[in-house]
Amino acid sequence: MRRSLTLFLLVPVVLLAAGCASGTTAPRVVWLGDGVFKSPSPQDAEAYCRNFGAPLRYLDPKGPRAPVVGEVTYRCD
């Protein structure tokens, strides 16, 4: 009984440590409402939409191209 309890507590700790050591960071996303999101960079926006397998559509009035730097607003359609 004691061995299974130790294993039960050790496995989550090991998984948490492996996740922290992998170096991947969660995308920084702010939900603006009505399906519109804001991220500090186009790379963060792409990473967030990729999590759901949804195509990314930038909401930039200047044109359909992806911005190179700076904060972006977008939708994951």
XYZ file of C-alpha atoms in Angstrom:
77
model
C 0.000 0.000 0.000
C 2.786 2.419 0.878
C 4.629 1.800 -2.400
C 1.584 2.647 -4.539
C 1.042 5.877 -2.599
C 4.656 6.891 -3.190
C 4.323 6.131 -6.901
C 1.026 8.038 -7.029
C 2.724 11.139 -5.602
C 5.981 10.802 -7.517
C 4.564 10.547 -11.050
C 2.891 14.017 -11.102
C 6.047 15.618 -9.698
C 8.179 14.023 -12.411
C 5.758 15.087 -15.150
C 5.672 18.645 -13.842
C 9.460 18.815 -13.728
C 9.715 17.470 -17.282
C 7.244 20.077 -18.515
C 9.150 22.889 -16.860
C 12.479 21.634 -18.163
C 11.278 21.380 -21.760
C 11.608 25.141 -22.197
C 8.348 25.640 -24.057
C 6.287 28.586 -23.025
C 2.576 29.069 -23.329
C 1.502 31.647 -25.873
C 0.559 34.985 -24.341
C -3.004 35.690 -25.383
C -5.640 38.205 -24.290
C -9.262 37.516 -25.176
C -10.972 40.722 -26.337
C -14.415 39.167 -26.767
C -16.486 37.908 -29.701
C -13.719 35.541 -30.803
C -11.069 38.248 -31.147
C -7.684 37.762 -29.480
C -4.610 39.930 -28.964
C -1.008 38.709 -28.698
C 2.301 40.559 -28.362
C 3.726 38.963 -31.522
C 2.607 37.107 -34.655
C 4.519 34.030 -33.447
C 2.423 33.887 -30.256
C -0.759 34.233 -32.312
C 0.244 31.396 -34.632
C 1.157 29.166 -31.696
C -2.197 29.801 -30.004
C -4.306 28.997 -33.072
C -2.135 25.954 -33.842
C -3.197 24.465 -30.492
C -6.722 24.073 -31.863
C -5.813 23.340 -35.468
C -7.690 26.466 -36.534
C -6.565 28.778 -39.322
C -5.355 32.205 -38.240
C -6.884 35.418 -39.610
C -5.244 38.729 -38.699
C -7.577 41.646 -38.089
C -5.283 44.315 -39.462
C -6.912 47.112 -41.444
C -3.664 47.710 -43.392
C -3.860 44.505 -45.389
C -4.105 40.701 -45.354
C -0.395 40.059 -44.769
C 0.912 39.041 -41.372
C 2.622 41.844 -39.471
C 6.332 41.339 -38.870
C 6.658 42.770 -35.362
C 4.454 44.209 -32.661
C 1.095 43.477 -31.105
C -1.492 41.780 -33.310
C -5.236 41.205 -33.150
C -6.625 38.088 -34.801
C -9.239 35.336 -34.883
C -8.823 31.582 -34.908
C -11.469 30.600 -37.469
